[in-house]
Tab-separated table of C-alpha atoms in Angstrom:
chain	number	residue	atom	x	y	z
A	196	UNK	CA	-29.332	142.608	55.744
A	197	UNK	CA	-32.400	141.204	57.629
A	198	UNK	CA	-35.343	139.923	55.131
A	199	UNK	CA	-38.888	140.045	56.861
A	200	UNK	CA	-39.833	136.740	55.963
A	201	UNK	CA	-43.757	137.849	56.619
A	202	UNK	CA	-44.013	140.179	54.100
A	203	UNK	CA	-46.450	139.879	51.413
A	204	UNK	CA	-46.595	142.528	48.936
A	205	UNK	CA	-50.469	143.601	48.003
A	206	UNK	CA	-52.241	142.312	45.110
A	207	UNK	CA	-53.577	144.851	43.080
A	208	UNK	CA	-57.294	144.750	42.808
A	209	UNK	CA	-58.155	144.501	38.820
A	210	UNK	CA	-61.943	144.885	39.639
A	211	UNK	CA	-64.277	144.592	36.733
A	212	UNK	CA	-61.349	144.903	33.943
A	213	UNK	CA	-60.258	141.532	34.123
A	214	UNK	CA	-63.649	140.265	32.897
A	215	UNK	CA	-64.278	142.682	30.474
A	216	UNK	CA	-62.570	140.879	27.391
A	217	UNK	CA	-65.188	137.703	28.071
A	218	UNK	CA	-67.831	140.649	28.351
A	219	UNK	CA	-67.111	142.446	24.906
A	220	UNK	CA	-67.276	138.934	23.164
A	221	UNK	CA	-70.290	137.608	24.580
A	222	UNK	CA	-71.677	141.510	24.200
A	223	UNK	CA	-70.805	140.706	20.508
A	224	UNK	CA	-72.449	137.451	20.274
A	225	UNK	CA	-75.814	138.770	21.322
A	226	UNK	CA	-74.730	141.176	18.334
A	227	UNK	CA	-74.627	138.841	15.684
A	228	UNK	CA	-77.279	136.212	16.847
A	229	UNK	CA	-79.978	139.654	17.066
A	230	UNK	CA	-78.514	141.185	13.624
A	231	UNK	CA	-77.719	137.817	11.617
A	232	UNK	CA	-75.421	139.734	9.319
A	233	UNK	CA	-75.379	137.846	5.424
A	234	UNK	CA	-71.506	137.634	5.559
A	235	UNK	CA	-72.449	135.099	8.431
A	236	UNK	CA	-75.116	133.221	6.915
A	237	UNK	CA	-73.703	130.407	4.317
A	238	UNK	CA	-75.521	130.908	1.433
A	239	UNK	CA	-77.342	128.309	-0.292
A	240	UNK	CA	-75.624	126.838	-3.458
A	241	UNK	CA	-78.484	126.958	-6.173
A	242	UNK	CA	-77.469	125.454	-9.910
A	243	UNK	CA	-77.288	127.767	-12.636
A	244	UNK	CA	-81.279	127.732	-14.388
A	245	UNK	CA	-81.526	125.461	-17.858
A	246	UNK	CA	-81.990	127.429	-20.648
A	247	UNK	CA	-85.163	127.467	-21.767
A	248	UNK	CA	-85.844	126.469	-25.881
A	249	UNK	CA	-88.039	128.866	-27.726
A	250	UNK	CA	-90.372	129.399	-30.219
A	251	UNK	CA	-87.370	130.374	-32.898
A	252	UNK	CA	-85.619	127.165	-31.795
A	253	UNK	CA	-88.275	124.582	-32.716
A	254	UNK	CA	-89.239	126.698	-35.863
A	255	UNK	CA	-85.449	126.109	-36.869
A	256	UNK	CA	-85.523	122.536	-36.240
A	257	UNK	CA	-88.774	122.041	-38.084
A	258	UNK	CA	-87.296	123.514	-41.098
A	259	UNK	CA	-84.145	121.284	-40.743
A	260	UNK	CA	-86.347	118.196	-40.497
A	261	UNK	CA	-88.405	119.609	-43.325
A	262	UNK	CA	-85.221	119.603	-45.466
A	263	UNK	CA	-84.331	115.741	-44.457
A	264	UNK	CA	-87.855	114.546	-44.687
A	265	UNK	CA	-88.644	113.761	-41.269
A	266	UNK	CA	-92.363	115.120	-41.449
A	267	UNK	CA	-93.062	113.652	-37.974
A	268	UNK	CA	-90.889	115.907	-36.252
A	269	UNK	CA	-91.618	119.034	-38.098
A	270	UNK	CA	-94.521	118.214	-37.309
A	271	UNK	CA	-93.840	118.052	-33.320
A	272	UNK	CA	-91.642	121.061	-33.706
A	273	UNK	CA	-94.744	123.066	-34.891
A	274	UNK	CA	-96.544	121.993	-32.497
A	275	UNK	CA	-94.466	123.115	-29.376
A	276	UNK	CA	-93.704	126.207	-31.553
A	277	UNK	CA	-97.621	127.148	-31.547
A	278	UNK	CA	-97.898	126.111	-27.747
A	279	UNK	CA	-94.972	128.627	-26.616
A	280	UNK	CA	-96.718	131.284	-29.288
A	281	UNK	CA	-100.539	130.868	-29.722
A	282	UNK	CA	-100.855	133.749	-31.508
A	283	UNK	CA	-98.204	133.358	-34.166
A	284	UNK	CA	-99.730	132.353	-37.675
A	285	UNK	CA	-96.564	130.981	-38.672
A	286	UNK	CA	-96.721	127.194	-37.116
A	287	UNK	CA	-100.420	126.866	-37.912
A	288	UNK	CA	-99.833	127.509	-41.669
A	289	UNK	CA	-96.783	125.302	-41.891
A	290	UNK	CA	-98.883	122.129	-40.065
A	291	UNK	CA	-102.093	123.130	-42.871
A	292	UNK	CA	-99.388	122.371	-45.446
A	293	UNK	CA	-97.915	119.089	-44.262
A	294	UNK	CA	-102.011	118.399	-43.577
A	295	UNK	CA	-102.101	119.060	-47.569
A	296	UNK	CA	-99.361	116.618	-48.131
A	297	UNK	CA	-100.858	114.303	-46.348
A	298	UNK	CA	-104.249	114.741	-47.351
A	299	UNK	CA	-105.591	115.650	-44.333
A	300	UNK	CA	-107.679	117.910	-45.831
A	301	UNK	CA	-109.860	118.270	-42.645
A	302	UNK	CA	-106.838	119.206	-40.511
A	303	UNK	CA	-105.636	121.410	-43.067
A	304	UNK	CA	-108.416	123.463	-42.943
A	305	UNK	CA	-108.563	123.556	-39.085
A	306	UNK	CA	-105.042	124.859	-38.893
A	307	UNK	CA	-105.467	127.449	-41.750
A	308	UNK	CA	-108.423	128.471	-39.954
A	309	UNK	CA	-106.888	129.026	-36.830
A	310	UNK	CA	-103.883	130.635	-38.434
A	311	UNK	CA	-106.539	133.388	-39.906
A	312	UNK	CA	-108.167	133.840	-36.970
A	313	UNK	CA	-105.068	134.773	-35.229
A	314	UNK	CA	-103.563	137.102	-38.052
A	315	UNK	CA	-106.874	138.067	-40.605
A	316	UNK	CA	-104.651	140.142	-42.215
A	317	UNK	CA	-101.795	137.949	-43.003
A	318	UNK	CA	-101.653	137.012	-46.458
A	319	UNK	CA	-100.143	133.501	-46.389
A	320	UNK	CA	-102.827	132.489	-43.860
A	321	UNK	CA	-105.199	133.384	-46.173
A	322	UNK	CA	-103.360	131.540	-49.189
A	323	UNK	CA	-103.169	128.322	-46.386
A	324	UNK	CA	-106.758	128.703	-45.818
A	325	UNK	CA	-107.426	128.891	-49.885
A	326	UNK	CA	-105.589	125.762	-50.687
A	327	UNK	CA	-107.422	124.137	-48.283
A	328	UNK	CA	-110.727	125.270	-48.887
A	329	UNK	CA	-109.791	124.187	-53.002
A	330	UNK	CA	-108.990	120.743	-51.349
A	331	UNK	CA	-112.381	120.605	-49.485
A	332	UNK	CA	-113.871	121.461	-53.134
A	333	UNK	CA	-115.094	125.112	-51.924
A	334	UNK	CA	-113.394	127.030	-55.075
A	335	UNK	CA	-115.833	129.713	-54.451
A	336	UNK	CA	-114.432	130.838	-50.868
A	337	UNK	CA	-110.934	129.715	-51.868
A	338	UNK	CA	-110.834	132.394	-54.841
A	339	UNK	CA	-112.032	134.656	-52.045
A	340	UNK	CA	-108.852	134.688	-49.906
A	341	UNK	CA	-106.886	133.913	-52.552
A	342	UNK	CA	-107.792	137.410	-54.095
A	343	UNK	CA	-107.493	139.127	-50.635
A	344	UNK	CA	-104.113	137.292	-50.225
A	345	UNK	CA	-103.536	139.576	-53.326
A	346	UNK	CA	-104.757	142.817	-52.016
A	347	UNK	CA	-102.512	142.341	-48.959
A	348	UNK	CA	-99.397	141.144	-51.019
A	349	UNK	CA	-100.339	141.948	-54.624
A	350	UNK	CA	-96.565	139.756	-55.752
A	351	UNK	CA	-97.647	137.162	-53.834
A	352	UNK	CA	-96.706	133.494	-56.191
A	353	UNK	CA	-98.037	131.245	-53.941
A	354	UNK	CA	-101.737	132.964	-53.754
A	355	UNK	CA	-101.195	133.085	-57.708
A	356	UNK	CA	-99.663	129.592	-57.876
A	357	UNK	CA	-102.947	128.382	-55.929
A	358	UNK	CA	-105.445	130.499	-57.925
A	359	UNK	CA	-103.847	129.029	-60.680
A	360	UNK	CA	-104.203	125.379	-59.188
A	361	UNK	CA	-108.346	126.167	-58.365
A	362	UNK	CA	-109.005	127.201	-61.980
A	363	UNK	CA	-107.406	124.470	-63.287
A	364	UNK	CA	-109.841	122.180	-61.098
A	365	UNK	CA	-112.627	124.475	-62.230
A	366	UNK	CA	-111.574	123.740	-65.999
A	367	UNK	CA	-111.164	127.513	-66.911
A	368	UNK	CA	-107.734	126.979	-68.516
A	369	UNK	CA	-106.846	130.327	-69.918
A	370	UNK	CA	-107.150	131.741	-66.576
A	371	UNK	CA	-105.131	128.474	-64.875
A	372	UNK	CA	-102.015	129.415	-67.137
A	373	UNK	CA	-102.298	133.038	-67.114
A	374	UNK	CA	-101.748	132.830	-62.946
A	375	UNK	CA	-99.310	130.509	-63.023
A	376	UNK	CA	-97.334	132.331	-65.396
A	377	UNK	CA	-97.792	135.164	-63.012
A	378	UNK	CA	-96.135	133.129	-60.520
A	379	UNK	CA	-93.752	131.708	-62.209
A	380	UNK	CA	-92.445	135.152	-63.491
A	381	UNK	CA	-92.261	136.552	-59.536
A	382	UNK	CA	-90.812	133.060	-58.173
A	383	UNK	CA	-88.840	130.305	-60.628
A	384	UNK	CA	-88.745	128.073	-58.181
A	385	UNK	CA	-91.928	128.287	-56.210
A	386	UNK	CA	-92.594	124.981	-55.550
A	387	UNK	CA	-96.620	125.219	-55.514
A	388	UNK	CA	-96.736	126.913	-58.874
A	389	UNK	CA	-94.390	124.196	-60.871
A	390	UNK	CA	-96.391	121.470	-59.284
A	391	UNK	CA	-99.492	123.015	-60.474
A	392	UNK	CA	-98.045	124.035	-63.841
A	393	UNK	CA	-97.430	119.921	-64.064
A	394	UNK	CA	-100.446	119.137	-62.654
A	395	UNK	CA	-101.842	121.826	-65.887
A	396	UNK	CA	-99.834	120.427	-68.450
């Protein structure tokens, strides 16, 4: 058999098909660079947020360090307590106490002061306010919110307890003993009316 050695079969002419895988990718690379999908973006690792302490927090710890005698940090915990609640009565009455301990009796009446003005109608501001006032020798105003102490809370020891304490100063004994027995009666173990009942006795 003779073989045409010349022969050179045609090469079929692929046209634009051959290119067209290099044109769908770079078609979908426009794509993505125009759209910026967020499965393509690495996100940003961002650390989990600290918790934050509130104002239930530092009253707790206040109370603990009450209970070990550690007045300085009570009285720190109060005082972040107030910052992260201005308008809670609680803190201010708690710092006129350790004021009373202390015999601050200046602070003690700027606290109880400020804890009235925040709550007027809260009856153990009013009592804090009254012992202070009976430790700034103003019995007169400190029978006052003692006695509205009582029309909020009428079973309230402490504003008995420190009623009882301001007419024992004011020498009116029968009146001293009949409060504190009041107090007594409602609380055993309220600590303001057995220190004024030993203070009385």
């Amino acid at each position: 058999m003779y073989l045409d050695r010349t022969y050179r079969p045609r090469r079929r002419n692929r046209g634009f098909s051959r290119y067209w895988p290099l044109v769908f990718i770079a078609i979908l690379g426009i794509i993505l660079y125009e759209e910026q999908p967020t499965w393509l973006i690495p996100k940003e690792v961002t650390p989990s947020p600290t918790p934050t302490r509130n104002a239930i927090y530092f009253q707790a710890e206040a109370e603990t360090a009450l209970r070990n005698g550690r007045y300085d940090e009570a009285f720190r915990a109060y005082e972040r307590m107030s910052i992260l609640e201005p308008d809670n009565p609680v803190p201010l009455i708690a710092r006129s106490e350790l004021y009373i301990i202390f015999r601050n009796v200046e602070q003690a009446l700027l606290m109880a002061q400020r804890a009235v003005s925040v709550a007027p109608e809260n009856a153990d501001a009013l009592v804090a306010r009254a012992r202070a006032l009976n430790w700034n020798n103003d019995n007169d105003n400190a029978i006052i919110d003692a006695l509205d102490a009582l029309d909020l809370v009428p079973q309230h020891a402490t504003a008995l307890a420190v009623l009882g304490e301001i007419y024992s100063d004011e020498a009116q004994w029968d009146r001293a003993e009949d409060y504190l027995a009041q107090a007594l009666a409602l609380e055993p173990d309220n600590i303001t009316a057995l220190r004024n009942q030993a203070y009385y006795y």
